[in-house]
Amino acid sequence: MTEVGDLTTGPFPIGHFVNLVRQTVKQDRLFQNQAIKGEVSQWKQYPNGHTYFTLRDNEGQMNAVIWRGKCQIDSNIKEGSEVVVIASIDLYAKQGRIQLIVEKIEPINVLGELEEALRRLKVQLRNEGIFDRPKKQLPLIPKHIAIITGTGSAALSDMNRLIENRWPGLRRTVIGVLVQGENSVQEIVRGMAVARKLATPEMALKRGEPPVDVIIIGRGGGSPEDLWAFNLEPVARAIIASQVPVISAVGHESDLMVSDMVADIRASTPSNAIERCVPDYNVIQMLLSEYYTRIDTATIRQFSDIRNRLKLLTSMLKAAPIAGITNVKMQMQRLSMRMESASQAILAKENSRLIGLQAALNTVHPQRVLERGYSMVQTESGEVLSAIDQLSIGQNIKMNFADGIADANILKINKTK
Amino acid sequence: MIIMSEEKTYSEAMQRLEEIVASLERGGKGLDETLQLYEEGAKLLKQCQEELKSAEGKLNELRLEDIEQETSQD
């Protein structure tokens, strides 16, 4: 290679000169491992594994090469793709051609294309009147919620926890699906199909549980690409096909997806979906007991009103025909009161007299006497003996005590009077 | 299983309850009407209470394939 010192020795051989240029550009760090963006044209992948293309935009262009096995090439890259490359400049001295040696290539327009498809989908749905169709109302008390979300995801555990807080034991069916990646669209669509099936009376009957009356479809936050399944037509159509209200709960507040636009309710997050459709059990219970109290109180008051009205009515009726002879009525009332108190007094007196008599009778009754320690003597034939003269020696007698009779024989008689 | 829709939906029931309570609270009703309203209200409240109970149930948590199998028509 020609030394710089040779500069002064005469005209440059072109090869020397080109190599000098090559050396210069390779030394400049600006031209090495630089990120450059542009559009791909003349994309050619050769059987030997090298890929040649031109990176261009409206202002300029440069040939580029990706040596075999140098980097992963996205299969979406084709003629016209917008890409970013990490590349270094080199000069192929033999042809005097400057080219980019690509270390890494990434498409940047994949999302752009998706966004174009999204724009078309929104236009189509709008033209079909999907966004204007009436939204289905959520039931006040959901009896069977279907949740379509990622198996074992944080979003699911958030939702489950929130449900248990608000309504412990609320019936729900979780359908675990992939929510991102290639198969997610297909799985979400199949999940929706299952949920719709669970919402039919036939399936409810078969499974012995109430039909699904709310469907929640969603996932937690992620990059736009992660959430993209919820922007695709098959998912939108699956939501539209639901006969029961669908709540779309994808990502965060700021992520507005097509699923949000076609669903009956758009929840900002999965947790928000639960807040929207699961009422607080205690609040509902309180509301009911309030009604219990109000109905009871109002009815009791109503009854007492009716009773008072009846009383008033009765007294009015009573008063009306004898309004002119009030005095007579009052006299009669006074009289009847006197009569009553009089008869009460008589009765009371009679009563106490009867009680006295009873007491007196009690004291003279033979039984009462016997009870005090006396006994009554009778002949064998039952004749009461009250004098000693009525007895004779050897006579059999009966001695009556309060609690029994004894047979006795007279041994001796002493007359004292 | 109680399906209220055969009678009234929960929200319809609540709406009717509100009417009944308001009507009773306004007063001036006869005995028959009061009794009728009370009975209707009590019945609706009982229905609502049963409705709350019927929201409780199983928690099924299944992967897509499993629930697809479970719900496939025989």
XYZ file of C-alpha atoms in Angstrom:
491
model
C 0.000 0.000 0.000
C 1.213 3.484 -0.818
C 2.479 5.527 2.084
C 1.211 9.013 2.679
C 4.784 10.123 2.182
C 4.537 9.137 -1.466
C 2.081 11.990 -2.013
C 4.832 14.219 -3.281
C 6.382 11.744 -5.718
C 4.002 12.229 -8.620
C 0.474 11.274 -9.784
C -1.488 8.791 -7.657
C -2.326 5.387 -8.971
C -6.100 5.268 -8.675
C -5.961 2.124 -6.562
C -3.811 3.950 -4.028
C -6.120 6.855 -4.041
C -9.235 4.757 -3.506
C -7.584 2.919 -0.658
C -6.625 6.242 0.858
C -10.288 7.282 0.737
C -11.303 3.947 2.241
C -8.863 4.446 5.091
C -10.167 7.913 5.749
C -13.858 6.988 5.887
C -13.125 3.937 8.003
C -11.305 6.073 10.492
C -14.211 8.461 10.946
C -16.366 7.160 13.778
C -19.379 8.923 12.349
C -19.408 6.354 9.549
C -18.922 3.317 11.732
C -21.715 1.438 13.561
C -24.155 4.168 12.758
C -27.940 3.792 13.038
C -29.456 4.752 9.709
C -33.046 4.598 8.599
C -34.488 4.397 5.153
C -36.587 2.403 2.737
C -35.509 -0.953 1.346
C -35.293 -1.308 -2.417
C -33.828 -3.927 -4.744
C -33.983 -6.406 -1.867
C -32.129 -9.541 -2.991
C -31.292 -12.564 -0.908
C -28.735 -14.726 -2.687
C -28.410 -18.503 -2.373
C -24.975 -18.038 -0.851
C -26.691 -16.398 2.111
C -25.670 -12.792 1.502
C -28.376 -10.176 1.161
C -27.986 -7.110 -1.016
C -30.263 -4.115 -1.146
C -30.337 -0.371 -1.506
C -31.225 1.811 1.438
C -32.842 4.966 0.188
C -35.062 7.901 0.897
C -36.012 10.916 -1.177
C -32.691 12.655 -0.583
C -30.264 9.869 -1.323
C -29.371 6.197 -1.408
C -26.551 3.732 -0.809
C -25.909 0.080 -1.532
C -25.975 -2.193 1.451
C -25.005 -5.753 2.194
C -25.829 -8.156 4.984
C -23.258 -10.898 5.093
C -24.573 -14.410 5.609
C -25.419 -15.180 9.222
C -24.569 -11.675 10.365
C -27.957 -11.002 11.897
C -31.550 -12.133 12.170
C -33.592 -10.762 9.286
C -37.254 -10.101 9.987
C -39.340 -11.995 7.464
C -41.604 -8.961 7.088
C -38.824 -6.990 5.421
C -39.409 -6.670 1.738
C -39.313 -4.168 -1.075
C -40.498 -0.823 0.295
C -40.139 -1.670 4.002
C -39.025 1.084 6.302
C -36.025 -0.170 8.268
C -33.391 0.931 10.694
C -29.939 -0.543 10.168
C -26.804 -0.486 12.247
C -24.109 -0.296 9.627
C -20.586 0.829 8.845
C -19.340 2.382 5.654
C -16.826 0.551 3.568
C -15.435 1.148 0.176
C -15.000 -1.728 -2.187
C -11.800 -0.619 -3.783
C -11.937 -2.938 -6.794
C -15.171 -1.304 -7.983
C -14.738 2.008 -6.255
C -18.071 1.445 -4.726
C -19.097 2.724 -1.334
C -21.457 0.468 0.558
C -23.047 -0.115 3.949
C -21.997 -3.253 5.780
C -25.091 -4.019 7.833
C -24.703 -5.464 11.302
C -28.371 -5.349 12.290
C -31.633 -4.589 10.523
C -35.083 -3.953 12.046
C -38.329 -3.113 10.322
C -39.929 0.068 11.664
C -43.092 0.061 9.688
C -44.716 -3.118 11.002
C -46.801 -1.148 13.485
C -47.369 1.439 10.800
C -48.935 -1.170 8.564
C -50.988 -2.477 11.469
C -52.141 1.024 12.150
C -53.248 1.378 8.569
C -55.239 -1.850 8.888
C -56.695 -0.556 12.147
C -57.757 2.673 10.488
C -59.495 0.698 7.734
C -61.202 -1.558 10.293
C -62.552 1.434 12.226
C -63.907 2.978 9.052
C -65.542 -0.302 8.116
C -67.119 -0.805 11.534
C -68.345 2.768 11.551
C -69.915 2.295 8.119
C -71.647 -0.829 9.395
C -73.107 1.227 12.216
C -71.434 -0.926 14.868
C -70.443 2.061 16.987
C -73.984 3.417 16.939
C -75.767 0.279 17.964
C -77.451 0.458 21.378
C -75.267 -0.695 24.228
C -76.584 -3.599 26.257
C -77.343 -2.812 29.894
C -75.461 -4.601 32.644
C -77.610 -6.599 35.069
C -77.871 -4.986 38.503
C -76.787 -8.276 40.071
C -74.615 -10.402 37.780
C -75.400 -14.058 38.399
C -72.678 -15.528 36.232
C -69.670 -13.597 34.959
C -67.416 -15.008 32.256
C -63.870 -13.655 32.316
C -61.654 -14.144 29.281
C -58.084 -13.281 30.142
C -54.553 -14.586 30.506
C -54.206 -17.780 32.524
C -52.568 -17.004 35.853
C -52.135 -13.349 34.923
C -51.838 -10.481 37.377
C -54.953 -8.995 35.782
C -56.891 -12.140 36.677
C -55.757 -12.218 40.290
C -56.606 -8.519 40.598
C -60.091 -9.197 39.278
C -60.605 -12.252 41.490
C -59.482 -10.363 44.574
C -61.738 -7.426 43.810
C -64.751 -9.690 43.249
C -64.179 -11.422 46.590
C -63.972 -8.018 48.273
C -67.202 -6.816 46.774
C -69.303 -9.960 46.562
C -67.743 -13.031 48.163
C -68.521 -16.230 46.298
C -69.960 -14.551 43.229
C -70.403 -17.141 40.477
C -67.867 -16.827 37.680
C -66.200 -18.786 34.928
C -62.664 -17.831 33.983
C -61.603 -18.835 30.478
C -57.817 -18.765 30.332
C -56.433 -17.740 26.943
C -53.244 -16.364 25.419
C -53.566 -12.583 25.293
C -50.502 -11.811 23.221
C -48.473 -13.426 20.513
C -49.368 -15.185 17.325
C -52.128 -17.444 18.675
C -53.777 -14.877 20.924
C -56.363 -13.676 18.406
C -57.546 -17.178 17.687
C -57.693 -18.060 21.399
C -59.574 -14.910 22.375
C -62.086 -15.574 19.608
C -62.548 -19.166 20.802
C -62.850 -17.943 24.386
C -65.604 -15.556 23.350
C -67.364 -18.410 21.555
C -67.338 -20.466 24.773
C -68.612 -17.500 26.791
C -71.444 -16.921 24.325
C -72.332 -20.587 24.554
C -72.419 -20.359 28.357
C -74.838 -17.469 27.969
C -77.451 -19.635 26.259
C -80.327 -21.064 28.320
C -79.665 -24.535 26.881
C -76.074 -24.631 28.106
C -77.118 -23.138 31.454
C -79.689 -25.886 31.857
C -77.172 -28.533 30.890
C -74.619 -27.262 33.390
C -77.150 -26.506 36.098
C -76.086 -22.920 36.628
C -77.484 -19.564 35.569
C -76.499 -18.447 32.071
C -73.551 -16.086 31.738
C -74.975 -12.572 31.926
C -71.765 -10.510 31.685
C -68.585 -11.181 29.728
C -65.334 -9.470 30.661
C -62.596 -9.637 28.055
C -59.236 -8.131 28.842
C -55.685 -8.144 30.021
C -53.207 -5.976 31.885
C -50.987 -3.315 30.381
C -48.290 -3.884 27.792
C -46.685 -2.448 24.699
C -48.932 -1.551 21.755
C -47.769 -4.736 20.023
C -48.671 -6.800 23.111
C -52.184 -5.404 23.162
C -52.670 -5.546 19.431
C -54.905 -8.621 19.333
C -57.668 -6.439 20.794
C -57.431 -4.182 17.733
C -58.089 -6.939 15.241
C -61.252 -7.673 13.379
C -61.848 -11.291 14.503
C -61.835 -10.183 18.159
C -64.115 -7.256 17.375
C -66.547 -9.554 15.550
C -66.527 -12.030 18.434
C -67.506 -9.237 20.822
C -70.188 -7.885 18.504
C -71.712 -11.374 18.254
C -72.381 -11.559 22.006
C -75.997 -11.629 23.128
C -75.036 -10.461 26.633
C -73.157 -7.289 27.617
C -69.405 -7.387 27.066
C -66.943 -5.311 29.069
C -63.640 -4.642 27.343
C -60.805 -4.044 29.798
C -57.473 -3.853 28.029
C -54.311 -2.329 29.419
C -54.518 1.070 31.030
C -56.750 4.096 30.801
C -54.757 5.463 27.850
C -55.041 2.339 25.695
C -58.142 2.663 23.550
C -58.615 -0.497 21.538
C -61.163 -1.529 18.916
C -62.469 -4.027 21.485
C -63.225 -1.032 23.731
C -65.115 0.654 20.929
C -67.324 -2.288 20.011
C -67.946 -3.556 23.569
C -70.987 -2.465 25.548
C -68.800 -1.070 28.310
C -65.241 0.142 28.139
C -63.412 -0.330 31.417
C -60.110 1.508 31.834
C -58.448 -1.496 33.520
C -59.395 -5.093 34.425
C -60.037 -3.965 38.020
C -62.279 -1.217 36.749
C -64.284 -3.850 34.865
C -65.104 -5.527 38.182
C -66.019 -2.207 39.772
C -68.378 -1.568 36.879
C -70.275 -4.851 36.990
C -70.017 -6.266 40.529
C -71.968 -4.271 43.084
C -70.928 -4.170 46.720
C -72.911 -6.917 48.477
C -73.155 -4.948 51.717
C -74.512 -1.888 49.977
C -77.164 -3.949 48.184
C -78.059 -5.719 51.413
C -78.341 -2.386 53.213
C -80.560 -1.040 50.481
C -82.854 -4.035 50.854
C -83.067 -3.756 54.629
C -83.800 -0.086 54.224
C -86.757 -1.036 52.074
C -87.840 -3.577 54.702
C -87.815 -0.879 57.357
C -89.515 1.721 55.224
C -92.300 -0.637 54.139
C -92.879 -1.802 57.713
C -92.869 1.698 59.158
C -95.079 3.104 56.439
C -97.557 0.242 56.769
C -97.774 0.519 60.552
C -98.319 4.255 60.285
C -100.921 3.628 57.625
C -102.729 1.172 59.917
C -102.751 3.588 62.819
C -104.013 6.330 60.495
C -106.825 4.058 59.423
C -107.622 3.206 63.051
C -107.734 6.880 63.999
C -109.938 7.675 61.069
C -112.288 4.868 62.082
C -112.462 6.145 65.662
C -113.217 9.619 64.475
C -115.853 8.298 62.107
C -117.499 6.198 64.817
C -117.715 9.048 67.259
C -119.057 11.348 64.578
C -121.748 8.830 63.750
C -122.637 8.396 67.410
C -122.802 12.115 67.992
C -124.852 13.002 64.970
C -128.387 11.653 65.725
C -128.498 12.733 69.393
C -126.923 16.110 69.042
C -130.139 17.778 70.333
C -130.514 15.707 73.482
C -127.000 15.820 74.757
C -128.173 16.661 78.257
C -130.426 13.668 78.449
C -127.600 11.554 77.188
C -125.242 12.965 79.793
C -127.827 12.428 82.531
C -128.257 8.885 81.402
C -124.576 8.407 81.404
C -124.277 9.828 84.931
C -127.137 7.644 86.034
C -125.704 4.542 84.587
C -122.397 5.364 86.195
C -124.084 5.794 89.582
C -125.972 2.596 89.074
C -122.903 0.819 88.263
C -120.890 2.100 91.225
C -123.829 1.365 93.504
C -124.183 -2.146 92.368
C -120.471 -2.494 92.685
C -120.666 -1.419 96.312
C -123.523 -3.826 97.011
C -121.701 -6.634 95.414
C -118.585 -5.843 97.396
C -120.532 -5.821 100.683
C -122.300 -9.062 99.822
C -119.050 -10.571 98.899
C -117.342 -9.761 102.202
C -120.411 -11.051 104.049
C -120.202 -14.306 102.187
C -116.538 -14.570 103.028
C -117.392 -14.062 106.769
C -120.086 -16.692 106.613
C -117.765 -19.088 105.009
C -115.252 -18.544 107.810
C -117.913 -19.024 110.460
C -119.200 -22.159 108.819
C -115.747 -23.477 108.656
C -115.215 -23.092 112.394
C -118.397 -25.025 113.332
C -118.085 -27.865 110.940
C -117.495 -31.147 112.929
C -114.490 -31.891 110.900
C -112.880 -28.550 111.912
C -113.615 -29.449 115.611
C -112.030 -32.840 115.294
C -109.056 -31.150 113.704
C -108.589 -29.122 116.839
C -108.064 -32.353 118.929
C -111.603 -33.371 119.927
C -113.124 -36.693 118.987
C -116.749 -37.726 118.428
C -118.235 -40.914 119.974
C -120.897 -42.894 118.159
C -122.758 -46.084 118.848
C -122.078 -49.021 116.607
C -125.172 -48.014 114.649
C -123.874 -44.439 114.170
C -125.873 -42.539 116.768
C -123.866 -39.639 118.167
C -123.354 -39.917 121.952
C -123.262 -36.583 123.791
C -124.004 -37.677 127.482
C -122.501 -40.259 129.792
C -125.963 -41.585 130.572
C -126.215 -42.963 127.067
C -123.379 -45.395 127.777
C -123.297 -48.737 129.604
C -120.444 -50.976 130.775
C -119.251 -53.351 128.061
C -120.834 -51.320 125.240
C -118.979 -51.135 121.906
C -118.499 -47.594 120.586
C -116.898 -45.850 117.625
C -114.459 -42.964 118.251
C -114.227 -40.529 115.339
C -110.950 -38.629 114.907
C -110.175 -36.104 112.197
C -108.214 -38.715 110.335
C -109.882 -42.015 111.227
C -112.213 -44.162 113.417
C -111.307 -46.412 116.345
C -113.531 -49.161 117.859
C -113.592 -49.136 121.702
C -115.271 -50.873 124.668
C -116.611 -49.105 127.815
C -114.807 -50.440 130.921
C -115.979 -47.990 133.604
C -118.340 -45.033 133.880
C -117.699 -42.041 136.180
C -120.470 -39.480 136.070
C -119.165 -36.059 137.150
C -122.350 -33.973 136.972
C -81.912 -21.904 40.897
C -84.027 -18.782 40.853
C -84.366 -16.910 37.641
C -86.116 -13.701 38.437
C -86.693 -12.775 34.821
C -89.681 -15.106 34.991
C -91.208 -12.596 37.354
C -89.343 -9.322 37.289
C -85.716 -8.444 36.811
C -83.932 -7.244 39.904
C -83.881 -3.654 38.741
C -87.565 -3.776 37.841
C -88.268 -5.211 41.277
C -86.300 -2.429 42.942
C -88.120 0.146 40.889
C -91.492 -1.281 41.892
C -90.373 -1.403 45.529
C -89.527 2.267 45.390
C -93.008 2.977 44.034
C -94.629 0.879 46.754
C -92.648 2.501 49.544
C -93.321 5.974 48.198
C -97.015 5.177 47.894
C -97.221 3.807 51.450
C -95.245 6.722 52.814
C -97.537 9.189 51.098
C -100.373 7.673 53.125
C -104.115 8.127 52.723
C -104.645 4.560 51.531
C -107.474 2.295 52.542
C -106.966 -0.882 54.520
C -107.256 -3.203 51.526
C -104.891 -1.174 49.419
C -102.370 -0.880 52.250
C -102.436 -4.604 52.808
C -102.084 -5.249 49.109
C -99.098 -2.927 48.796
C -97.509 -4.403 51.888
C -97.887 -7.924 50.607
C -96.552 -7.036 47.192
C -93.594 -5.242 48.764
C -92.834 -8.135 51.092
C -92.973 -10.551 48.189
C -90.640 -8.419 46.075
C -88.189 -8.081 48.937
C -88.177 -11.824 49.399
C -87.553 -12.287 45.690
C -84.691 -9.801 45.757
C -83.170 -11.532 48.762
C -83.333 -14.849 46.925
C -81.851 -13.170 43.896
C -78.833 -12.100 45.946
C -78.400 -15.648 47.138
C -78.619 -17.003 43.606
C -75.625 -14.915 42.532
C -73.411 -17.055 44.701
C -71.940 -20.073 43.021
C -69.009 -21.992 41.762
C -65.746 -20.440 40.603
C -64.691 -22.264 37.443
C -61.189 -21.415 36.310
C -60.205 -23.359 33.219
C -57.825 -23.233 30.311
C -59.542 -22.646 27.001
C -59.175 -26.245 25.755
C -60.687 -27.689 28.936
C -63.735 -25.478 28.965
C -64.185 -25.971 25.243
C -64.314 -29.678 25.898
C -66.682 -29.208 28.817
C -69.076 -27.114 26.794
C -68.921 -29.000 23.535
C -72.324 -30.299 22.508
C -72.726 -34.022 22.846
